[in-house]
């Protein structure tokens, strides 16, 4: 599966993430987030692996609130976010997830 590494906040930085591939056989630790709320036609960019990707404003807001804001030893947060981790255009993958 794909997981999102949500990077900690640095001031007013936009949301920055990295995608990783893991095997469920390795029992990865992650939190799940569903984006199935809000107006899907209203989007804002977040950055995944350095590329701007449009997501719903509600998803961006959730990710902003989930980022680690600690000043000392900030930590990445590992998430499975359906809107990001599933290729929504690939029906078999979407159905499998």
PDB file of N, CA and C in Angstrom:
ATOM      1  N   UNK A   1       0.852  -1.186   0.000  1.00  0.00           N
ATOM      2  CA  UNK A   1       0.000   0.000   0.000  1.00  0.00           C
ATOM      3  C   UNK A   1       0.888   1.237   0.000  1.00  0.00           C
ATOM      4  N   UNK A   2       0.270   2.360  -0.316  1.00  0.00           N
ATOM      5  CA  UNK A   2       0.973   3.639  -0.229  1.00  0.00           C
ATOM      6  C   UNK A   2       0.611   4.299   1.096  1.00  0.00           C
ATOM      7  N   UNK A   3       1.584   4.941   1.707  1.00  0.00           N
ATOM      8  CA  UNK A   3       1.350   5.741   2.903  1.00  0.00           C
ATOM      9  C   UNK A   3       1.901   7.131   2.669  1.00  0.00           C
ATOM     10  N   UNK A   4       1.319   8.092   3.358  1.00  0.00           N
ATOM     11  CA  UNK A   4       1.743   9.479   3.287  1.00  0.00           C
ATOM     12  C   UNK A   4       2.577   9.790   4.524  1.00  0.00           C
ATOM     13  N   UNK A   5       3.745  10.356   4.309  1.00  0.00           N
ATOM     14  CA  UNK A   5       4.540  10.878   5.412  1.00  0.00           C
ATOM     15  C   UNK A   5       4.269  12.376   5.454  1.00  0.00           C
ATOM     16  N   UNK A   6       3.533  12.805   6.469  1.00  0.00           N
ATOM     17  CA  UNK A   6       3.188  14.219   6.633  1.00  0.00           C
ATOM     18  C   UNK A   6       4.323  14.891   7.387  1.00  0.00           C
ATOM     19  N   UNK A   7       4.985  15.826   6.723  1.00  0.00           N
ATOM     20  CA  UNK A   7       6.133  16.482   7.331  1.00  0.00           C
ATOM     21  C   UNK A   7       5.685  17.514   8.365  1.00  0.00           C
ATOM     22  N   UNK A   8       6.512  17.734   9.399  1.00  0.00           N
ATOM     23  CA  UNK A   8       6.149  18.726  10.419  1.00  0.00           C
ATOM     24  C   UNK A   8       6.086  20.124   9.828  1.00  0.00           C
ATOM     25  N   UNK A   9       5.393  20.985  10.537  1.00  0.00           N
ATOM     26  CA  UNK A   9       5.216  22.364  10.074  1.00  0.00           C
ATOM     27  C   UNK A   9       6.491  23.168  10.310  1.00  0.00           C
ATOM     28  N   UNK A  10       6.742  24.061   9.407  1.00  0.00           N
ATOM     29  CA  UNK A  10       7.833  25.018   9.555  1.00  0.00           C
ATOM     30  C   UNK A  10       7.237  26.397   9.314  1.00  0.00           C
ATOM     31  N   UNK A  11       6.795  27.043  10.372  1.00  0.00           N
ATOM     32  CA  UNK A  11       6.146  28.345  10.240  1.00  0.00           C
ATOM     33  C   UNK A  11       4.813  28.192   9.530  1.00  0.00           C
ATOM     34  N   UNK A  12       4.612  28.982   8.507  1.00  0.00           N
ATOM     35  CA  UNK A  12       3.358  28.944   7.746  1.00  0.00           C
ATOM     36  C   UNK A  12       3.513  28.153   6.455  1.00  0.00           C
ATOM     37  N   UNK A  13       4.455  27.232   6.426  1.00  0.00           N
ATOM     38  CA  UNK A  13       4.694  26.427   5.223  1.00  0.00           C
ATOM     39  C   UNK A  13       3.419  25.722   4.765  1.00  0.00           C
ATOM     40  N   UNK A  14       3.289  25.523   3.455  1.00  0.00           N
ATOM     41  CA  UNK A  14       2.177  24.706   2.955  1.00  0.00           C
ATOM     42  C   UNK A  14       2.383  23.251   3.375  1.00  0.00           C
ATOM     43  N   UNK A  15       1.351  22.459   3.233  1.00  0.00           N
ATOM     44  CA  UNK A  15       1.426  21.037   3.563  1.00  0.00           C
ATOM     45  C   UNK A  15       2.411  20.358   2.618  1.00  0.00           C
ATOM     46  N   UNK A  16       3.346  19.622   3.214  1.00  0.00           N
ATOM     47  CA  UNK A  16       4.341  18.880   2.446  1.00  0.00           C
ATOM     48  C   UNK A  16       4.333  17.429   2.918  1.00  0.00           C
ATOM     49  N   UNK A  17       4.303  16.534   1.937  1.00  0.00           N
ATOM     50  CA  UNK A  17       4.228  15.097   2.221  1.00  0.00           C
ATOM     51  C   UNK A  17       5.173  14.341   1.302  1.00  0.00           C
ATOM     52  N   UNK A  18       5.425  13.102   1.687  1.00  0.00           N
ATOM     53  CA  UNK A  18       6.131  12.154   0.829  1.00  0.00           C
ATOM     54  C   UNK A  18       5.279  10.899   0.769  1.00  0.00           C
ATOM     55  N   UNK A  19       5.316  10.217  -0.357  1.00  0.00           N
ATOM     56  CA  UNK A  19       4.623   8.930  -0.490  1.00  0.00           C
ATOM     57  C   UNK A  19       5.639   7.810  -0.360  1.00  0.00           C
ATOM     58  N   UNK A  20       5.265   6.778   0.381  1.00  0.00           N
ATOM     59  CA  UNK A  20       6.100   5.587   0.476  1.00  0.00           C
ATOM     60  C   UNK A  20       5.239   4.368   0.185  1.00  0.00           C
ATOM     61  N   UNK A  21       5.871   3.297  -0.246  1.00  0.00           N
ATOM     62  CA  UNK A  21       5.194   2.023  -0.459  1.00  0.00           C
ATOM     63  C   UNK A  21       5.631   1.077   0.650  1.00  0.00           C
ATOM     64  N   UNK A  22       4.660   0.408   1.265  1.00  0.00           N
ATOM     65  CA  UNK A  22       4.946  -0.556   2.324  1.00  0.00           C
ATOM     66  C   UNK A  22       4.104  -1.803   2.090  1.00  0.00           C
ATOM     67  N   UNK A  23       4.517  -2.876   2.733  1.00  0.00           N
ATOM     68  CA  UNK A  23       3.754  -4.117   2.681  1.00  0.00           C
ATOM     69  C   UNK A  23       2.963  -4.256   3.976  1.00  0.00           C
ATOM     70  N   UNK A  24       1.708  -4.642   3.852  1.00  0.00           N
ATOM     71  CA  UNK A  24       0.911  -4.894   5.048  1.00  0.00           C
ATOM     72  C   UNK A  24       1.478  -6.073   5.843  1.00  0.00           C
ATOM     73  N   UNK A  25       2.232  -6.938   5.180  1.00  0.00           N
ATOM     74  CA  UNK A  25       2.881  -8.053   5.869  1.00  0.00           C
ATOM     75  C   UNK A  25       3.888  -7.573   6.911  1.00  0.00           C
ATOM     76  N   UNK A  26       4.393  -6.347   6.733  1.00  0.00           N
ATOM     77  CA  UNK A  26       5.364  -5.774   7.673  1.00  0.00           C
ATOM     78  C   UNK A  26       4.701  -5.065   8.852  1.00  0.00           C
ATOM     79  N   UNK A  27       3.353  -5.111   8.890  1.00  0.00           N
ATOM     80  CA  UNK A  27       2.588  -4.492   9.974  1.00  0.00           C
ATOM     81  C   UNK A  27       2.974  -3.020  10.199  1.00  0.00           C
ATOM     82  N   UNK A  28       2.883  -2.203   9.154  1.00  0.00           N
ATOM     83  CA  UNK A  28       3.271  -0.795   9.306  1.00  0.00           C
ATOM     84  C   UNK A  28       2.328  -0.060  10.261  1.00  0.00           C
ATOM     85  N   UNK A  29       2.861   0.886  10.987  1.00  0.00           N
ATOM     86  CA  UNK A  29       2.077   1.704  11.908  1.00  0.00           C
ATOM     87  C   UNK A  29       1.676   2.993  11.195  1.00  0.00           C
ATOM     88  N   UNK A  30       0.372   3.263  11.150  1.00  0.00           N
ATOM     89  CA  UNK A  30      -0.113   4.466  10.491  1.00  0.00           C
ATOM     90  C   UNK A  30      -1.504   4.797  11.007  1.00  0.00           C
ATOM     91  N   UNK A  31      -1.932   6.014  10.736  1.00  0.00           N
ATOM     92  CA  UNK A  31      -3.276   6.468  11.059  1.00  0.00           C
ATOM     93  C   UNK A  31      -4.037   6.635   9.749  1.00  0.00           C
ATOM     94  N   UNK A  32      -5.346   6.449   9.796  1.00  0.00           N
ATOM     95  CA  UNK A  32      -6.170   6.571   8.592  1.00  0.00           C
ATOM     96  C   UNK A  32      -6.975   7.856   8.614  1.00  0.00           C
ATOM     97  N   UNK A  33      -7.154   8.427   7.435  1.00  0.00           N
ATOM     98  CA  UNK A  33      -7.949   9.638   7.290  1.00  0.00           C
ATOM     99  C   UNK A  33      -8.750   9.530   6.003  1.00  0.00           C
ATOM    100  N   UNK A  34     -10.071   9.724   6.104  1.00  0.00           N
ATOM    101  CA  UNK A  34     -10.928   9.717   4.926  1.00  0.00           C
ATOM    102  C   UNK A  34     -11.299  11.151   4.576  1.00  0.00           C
ATOM    103  N   UNK A  35     -11.350  11.414   3.309  1.00  0.00           N
ATOM    104  CA  UNK A  35     -11.627  12.774   2.843  1.00  0.00           C
ATOM    105  C   UNK A  35     -13.054  12.920   2.328  1.00  0.00           C
ATOM    106  N   UNK A  36     -13.913  11.991   2.557  1.00  0.00           N
ATOM    107  CA  UNK A  36     -15.233  11.954   1.917  1.00  0.00           C
ATOM    108  C   UNK A  36     -16.196  12.999   2.467  1.00  0.00           C
ATOM    109  N   UNK A  37     -15.743  14.205   2.611  1.00  0.00           N
ATOM    110  CA  UNK A  37     -16.605  15.286   3.055  1.00  0.00           C
ATOM    111  C   UNK A  37     -16.099  16.577   2.423  1.00  0.00           C
ATOM    112  N   UNK A  38     -17.009  17.505   2.246  1.00  0.00           N
ATOM    113  CA  UNK A  38     -16.643  18.778   1.625  1.00  0.00           C
ATOM    114  C   UNK A  38     -16.934  18.779   0.137  1.00  0.00           C
ATOM    115  N   UNK A  39     -16.803  19.953  -0.430  1.00  0.00           N
ATOM    116  CA  UNK A  39     -17.070  20.184  -1.851  1.00  0.00           C
ATOM    117  C   UNK A  39     -15.847  19.772  -2.661  1.00  0.00           C
ATOM    118  N   UNK A  40     -15.968  18.710  -3.444  1.00  0.00           N
ATOM    119  CA  UNK A  40     -14.820  18.205  -4.200  1.00  0.00           C
ATOM    120  C   UNK A  40     -14.397  19.135  -5.336  1.00  0.00           C
ATOM    121  N   UNK A  41     -15.227  20.120  -5.658  1.00  0.00           N
ATOM    122  CA  UNK A  41     -14.847  21.038  -6.734  1.00  0.00           C
ATOM    123  C   UNK A  41     -13.993  22.201  -6.226  1.00  0.00           C
ATOM    124  N   UNK A  42     -13.905  22.365  -4.909  1.00  0.00           N
ATOM    125  CA  UNK A  42     -13.095  23.442  -4.327  1.00  0.00           C
ATOM    126  C   UNK A  42     -11.804  22.820  -3.808  1.00  0.00           C
ATOM    127  N   UNK A  43     -10.684  23.131  -4.470  1.00  0.00           N
ATOM    128  CA  UNK A  43      -9.411  22.502  -4.118  1.00  0.00           C
ATOM    129  C   UNK A  43      -8.353  23.535  -3.775  1.00  0.00           C
ATOM    130  N   UNK A  44      -7.325  23.050  -3.144  1.00  0.00           N
ATOM    131  CA  UNK A  44      -6.140  23.845  -2.823  1.00  0.00           C
ATOM    132  C   UNK A  44      -4.936  22.917  -2.945  1.00  0.00           C
ATOM    133  N   UNK A  45      -3.761  23.452  -3.280  1.00  0.00           N
ATOM    134  CA  UNK A  45      -2.623  22.550  -3.485  1.00  0.00           C
ATOM    135  C   UNK A  45      -1.938  22.156  -2.178  1.00  0.00           C
ATOM    136  N   UNK A  46      -1.472  20.907  -2.137  1.00  0.00           N
ATOM    137  CA  UNK A  46      -0.488  20.472  -1.156  1.00  0.00           C
ATOM    138  C   UNK A  46       0.680  19.937  -1.970  1.00  0.00           C
ATOM    139  N   UNK A  47       1.800  19.691  -1.332  1.00  0.00           N
ATOM    140  CA  UNK A  47       2.987  19.247  -2.052  1.00  0.00           C
ATOM    141  C   UNK A  47       3.325  17.819  -1.651  1.00  0.00           C
ATOM    142  N   UNK A  48       3.319  16.936  -2.648  1.00  0.00           N
ATOM    143  CA  UNK A  48       3.648  15.534  -2.445  1.00  0.00           C
ATOM    144  C   UNK A  48       4.881  15.234  -3.289  1.00  0.00           C
ATOM    145  N   UNK A  49       5.939  14.829  -2.613  1.00  0.00           N
ATOM    146  CA  UNK A  49       7.212  14.575  -3.294  1.00  0.00           C
ATOM    147  C   UNK A  49       7.622  15.764  -4.153  1.00  0.00           C
ATOM    148  N   UNK A  50       7.355  16.967  -3.644  1.00  0.00           N
ATOM    149  CA  UNK A  50       7.770  18.197  -4.317  1.00  0.00           C
ATOM    150  C   UNK A  50       6.850  18.692  -5.414  1.00  0.00           C
ATOM    151  N   UNK A  51       5.774  17.958  -5.711  1.00  0.00           N
ATOM    152  CA  UNK A  51       4.851  18.366  -6.773  1.00  0.00           C
ATOM    153  C   UNK A  51       3.545  18.867  -6.165  1.00  0.00           C
ATOM    154  N   UNK A  52       3.028  19.976  -6.708  1.00  0.00           N
ATOM    155  CA  UNK A  52       1.750  20.517  -6.245  1.00  0.00           C
ATOM    156  C   UNK A  52       0.618  19.609  -6.716  1.00  0.00           C
ATOM    157  N   UNK A  53      -0.206  19.157  -5.772  1.00  0.00           N
ATOM    158  CA  UNK A  53      -1.327  18.270  -6.056  1.00  0.00           C
ATOM    159  C   UNK A  53      -2.586  18.914  -5.483  1.00  0.00           C
ATOM    160  N   UNK A  54      -3.648  19.070  -6.292  1.00  0.00           N
ATOM    161  CA  UNK A  54      -4.874  19.662  -5.750  1.00  0.00           C
ATOM    162  C   UNK A  54      -5.637  18.660  -4.878  1.00  0.00           C
ATOM    163  N   UNK A  55      -6.045  19.107  -3.698  1.00  0.00           N
ATOM    164  CA  UNK A  55      -6.886  18.311  -2.801  1.00  0.00           C
ATOM    165  C   UNK A  55      -8.023  19.204  -2.317  1.00  0.00           C
ATOM    166  N   UNK A  56      -9.052  18.591  -1.757  1.00  0.00           N
ATOM    167  CA  UNK A  56     -10.149  19.411  -1.237  1.00  0.00           C
ATOM    168  C   UNK A  56      -9.634  20.299  -0.112  1.00  0.00           C
ATOM    169  N   UNK A  57     -10.283  21.441   0.043  1.00  0.00           N
ATOM    170  CA  UNK A  57      -9.892  22.352   1.120  1.00  0.00           C
ATOM    171  C   UNK A  57     -10.031  21.682   2.478  1.00  0.00           C
ATOM    172  N   UNK A  58     -11.053  20.833   2.627  1.00  0.00           N
ATOM    173  CA  UNK A  58     -11.232  20.144   3.909  1.00  0.00           C
ATOM    174  C   UNK A  58     -10.079  19.189   4.199  1.00  0.00           C
ATOM    175  N   UNK A  59      -9.602  18.486   3.181  1.00  0.00           N
ATOM    176  CA  UNK A  59      -8.467  17.586   3.392  1.00  0.00           C
ATOM    177  C   UNK A  59      -7.221  18.393   3.744  1.00  0.00           C
ATOM    178  N   UNK A  60      -6.971  19.463   3.033  1.00  0.00           N
ATOM    179  CA  UNK A  60      -5.812  20.306   3.325  1.00  0.00           C
ATOM    180  C   UNK A  60      -5.892  20.829   4.758  1.00  0.00           C
ATOM    181  N   UNK A  61      -7.071  21.259   5.172  1.00  0.00           N
ATOM    182  CA  UNK A  61      -7.261  21.764   6.533  1.00  0.00           C
ATOM    183  C   UNK A  61      -6.991  20.672   7.572  1.00  0.00           C
ATOM    184  N   UNK A  62      -7.467  19.460   7.308  1.00  0.00           N
ATOM    185  CA  UNK A  62      -7.216  18.345   8.223  1.00  0.00           C
ATOM    186  C   UNK A  62      -5.717  18.069   8.328  1.00  0.00           C
ATOM    187  N   UNK A  63      -5.015  18.063   7.201  1.00  0.00           N
ATOM    188  CA  UNK A  63      -3.582  17.808   7.218  1.00  0.00           C
ATOM    189  C   UNK A  63      -2.823  18.905   7.955  1.00  0.00           C
ATOM    190  N   UNK A  64      -3.243  20.148   7.775  1.00  0.00           N
ATOM    191  CA  UNK A  64      -2.626  21.264   8.515  1.00  0.00           C
ATOM    192  C   UNK A  64      -2.756  21.014  10.014  1.00  0.00           C
ATOM    193  N   UNK A  65      -3.936  20.596  10.444  1.00  0.00           N
ATOM    194  CA  UNK A  65      -4.175  20.387  11.870  1.00  0.00           C
ATOM    195  C   UNK A  65      -3.502  19.133  12.415  1.00  0.00           C
ATOM    196  N   UNK A  66      -3.149  18.198  11.555  1.00  0.00           N
ATOM    197  CA  UNK A  66      -2.483  16.972  11.993  1.00  0.00           C
ATOM    198  C   UNK A  66      -0.962  17.093  12.024  1.00  0.00           C
ATOM    199  N   UNK A  67      -0.415  18.135  11.406  1.00  0.00           N
ATOM    200  CA  UNK A  67       1.044  18.287  11.371  1.00  0.00           C
ATOM    201  C   UNK A  67       1.595  18.510  12.771  1.00  0.00           C
ATOM    202  N   UNK A  68       2.799  17.996  12.989  1.00  0.00           N
ATOM    203  CA  UNK A  68       3.500  18.223  14.247  1.00  0.00           C
ATOM    204  C   UNK A  68       4.028  19.655  14.245  1.00  0.00           C
ATOM    205  N   UNK A  69       3.626  20.425  15.247  1.00  0.00           N
ATOM    206  CA  UNK A  69       4.051  21.824  15.330  1.00  0.00           C
ATOM    207  C   UNK A  69       5.092  22.046  16.417  1.00  0.00           C
ATOM    208  N   UNK A  70       5.591  20.971  17.034  1.00  0.00           N
ATOM    209  CA  UNK A  70       6.552  21.149  18.121  1.00  0.00           C
ATOM    210  C   UNK A  70       7.848  21.747  17.589  1.00  0.00           C
ATOM    211  N   UNK A  71       8.436  22.599  18.386  1.00  0.00           N
ATOM    212  CA  UNK A  71       9.666  23.263  17.974  1.00  0.00           C
ATOM    213  C   UNK A  71      10.889  22.390  18.190  1.00  0.00           C
ATOM    214  N   UNK A  72      10.844  21.525  19.196  1.00  0.00           N
ATOM    215  CA  UNK A  72      11.965  20.635  19.470  1.00  0.00           C
ATOM    216  C   UNK A  72      11.622  19.226  19.000  1.00  0.00           C
ATOM    217  N   UNK A  73      12.491  18.641  18.227  1.00  0.00           N
ATOM    218  CA  UNK A  73      12.334  17.277  17.731  1.00  0.00           C
ATOM    219  C   UNK A  73      10.996  17.029  17.041  1.00  0.00           C
ATOM    220  N   UNK A  74      10.649  17.844  16.047  1.00  0.00           N
ATOM    221  CA  UNK A  74       9.380  17.600  15.339  1.00  0.00           C
ATOM    222  C   UNK A  74       9.411  16.242  14.641  1.00  0.00           C
ATOM    223  N   UNK A  75       8.264  15.605  14.569  1.00  0.00           N
ATOM    224  CA  UNK A  75       8.157  14.256  14.019  1.00  0.00           C
ATOM    225  C   UNK A  75       7.267  14.249  12.780  1.00  0.00           C
ATOM    226  N   UNK A  76       7.633  13.388  11.836  1.00  0.00           N
ATOM    227  CA  UNK A  76       6.756  13.102  10.712  1.00  0.00           C
ATOM    228  C   UNK A  76       5.555  12.330  11.247  1.00  0.00           C
ATOM    229  N   UNK A  77       4.451  12.402  10.539  1.00  0.00           N
ATOM    230  CA  UNK A  77       3.267  11.625  10.891  1.00  0.00           C
ATOM    231  C   UNK A  77       2.953  10.711   9.716  1.00  0.00           C
ATOM    232  N   UNK A  78       2.723   9.436   9.995  1.00  0.00           N
ATOM    233  CA  UNK A  78       2.474   8.448   8.946  1.00  0.00           C
ATOM    234  C   UNK A  78       0.966   8.235   8.838  1.00  0.00           C
ATOM    235  N   UNK A  79       0.443   8.469   7.636  1.00  0.00           N
ATOM    236  CA  UNK A  79      -1.004   8.411   7.413  1.00  0.00           C
ATOM    237  C   UNK A  79      -1.330   7.572   6.189  1.00  0.00           C
ATOM    238  N   UNK A  80      -2.503   6.982   6.214  1.00  0.00           N
ATOM    239  CA  UNK A  80      -3.113   6.426   5.012  1.00  0.00           C
ATOM    240  C   UNK A  80      -4.312   7.322   4.735  1.00  0.00           C
ATOM    241  N   UNK A  81      -4.252   8.057   3.635  1.00  0.00           N
ATOM    242  CA  UNK A  81      -5.311   8.997   3.259  1.00  0.00           C
ATOM    243  C   UNK A  81      -5.868   8.524   1.924  1.00  0.00           C
ATOM    244  N   UNK A  82      -7.123   8.088   1.933  1.00  0.00           N
ATOM    245  CA  UNK A  82      -7.676   7.489   0.719  1.00  0.00           C
ATOM    246  C   UNK A  82      -7.546   8.376  -0.503  1.00  0.00           C
ATOM    247  N   UNK A  83      -7.757   9.671  -0.348  1.00  0.00           N
ATOM    248  CA  UNK A  83      -7.702  10.589  -1.494  1.00  0.00           C
ATOM    249  C   UNK A  83      -6.314  10.677  -2.104  1.00  0.00           C
ATOM    250  N   UNK A  84      -5.285  10.361  -1.317  1.00  0.00           N
ATOM    251  CA  UNK A  84      -3.905  10.469  -1.781  1.00  0.00           C
ATOM    252  C   UNK A  84      -3.312   9.095  -2.079  1.00  0.00           C
ATOM    253  N   UNK A  85      -3.577   8.139  -1.233  1.00  0.00           N
ATOM    254  CA  UNK A  85      -2.906   6.836  -1.306  1.00  0.00           C
ATOM    255  C   UNK A  85      -3.511   5.886  -2.323  1.00  0.00           C
ATOM    256  N   UNK A  86      -4.743   6.130  -2.725  1.00  0.00           N
ATOM    257  CA  UNK A  86      -5.394   5.292  -3.729  1.00  0.00           C
ATOM    258  C   UNK A  86      -5.434   6.056  -5.044  1.00  0.00           C
ATOM    259  N   UNK A  87      -5.030   5.413  -6.102  1.00  0.00           N
ATOM    260  CA  UNK A  87      -5.159   6.006  -7.430  1.00  0.00           C
ATOM    261  C   UNK A  87      -6.648   5.987  -7.785  1.00  0.00           C
ATOM    262  N   UNK A  88      -7.304   7.123  -7.606  1.00  0.00           N
ATOM    263  CA  UNK A  88      -8.751   7.217  -7.780  1.00  0.00           C
ATOM    264  C   UNK A  88      -9.192   6.955  -9.221  1.00  0.00           C
ATOM    265  N   UNK A  89      -8.276   7.071 -10.173  1.00  0.00           N
ATOM    266  CA  UNK A  89      -8.610   6.842 -11.575  1.00  0.00           C
ATOM    267  C   UNK A  89      -8.466   5.368 -11.969  1.00  0.00           C
ATOM    268  N   UNK A  90      -7.896   4.549 -11.100  1.00  0.00           N
ATOM    269  CA  UNK A  90      -7.666   3.132 -11.382  1.00  0.00           C
ATOM    270  C   UNK A  90      -8.717   2.323 -10.627  1.00  0.00           C
ATOM    271  N   UNK A  91      -9.790   1.963 -11.320  1.00  0.00           N
ATOM    272  CA  UNK A  91     -10.961   1.317 -10.682  1.00  0.00           C
ATOM    273  C   UNK A  91     -10.587   0.046  -9.930  1.00  0.00           C
ATOM    274  N   UNK A  92      -9.819  -0.887 -10.500  1.00  0.00           N
ATOM    275  CA  UNK A  92      -9.478  -2.085  -9.739  1.00  0.00           C
ATOM    276  C   UNK A  92      -8.735  -1.772  -8.422  1.00  0.00           C
ATOM    277  N   UNK A  93      -7.802  -0.822  -8.470  1.00  0.00           N
ATOM    278  CA  UNK A  93      -7.077  -0.445  -7.235  1.00  0.00           C
ATOM    279  C   UNK A  93      -8.046   0.174  -6.237  1.00  0.00           C
ATOM    280  N   UNK A  94      -8.875   1.065  -6.712  1.00  0.00           N
ATOM    281  CA  UNK A  94      -9.834   1.721  -5.816  1.00  0.00           C
ATOM    282  C   UNK A  94     -10.768   0.702  -5.176  1.00  0.00           C
ATOM    283  N   UNK A  95     -11.254  -0.250  -5.944  1.00  0.00           N
ATOM    284  CA  UNK A  95     -12.145  -1.290  -5.399  1.00  0.00           C
ATOM    285  C   UNK A  95     -11.416  -2.203  -4.423  1.00  0.00           C
ATOM    286  N   UNK A  96     -10.166  -2.501  -4.699  1.00  0.00           N
ATOM    287  CA  UNK A  96      -9.384  -3.377  -3.826  1.00  0.00           C
ATOM    288  C   UNK A  96      -9.128  -2.744  -2.473  1.00  0.00           C
ATOM    289  N   UNK A  97      -8.915  -1.441  -2.456  1.00  0.00           N
ATOM    290  CA  UNK A  97      -8.632  -0.735  -1.208  1.00  0.00           C
ATOM    291  C   UNK A  97      -9.888  -0.637  -0.355  1.00  0.00           C
TER     292      UNK A  97
END
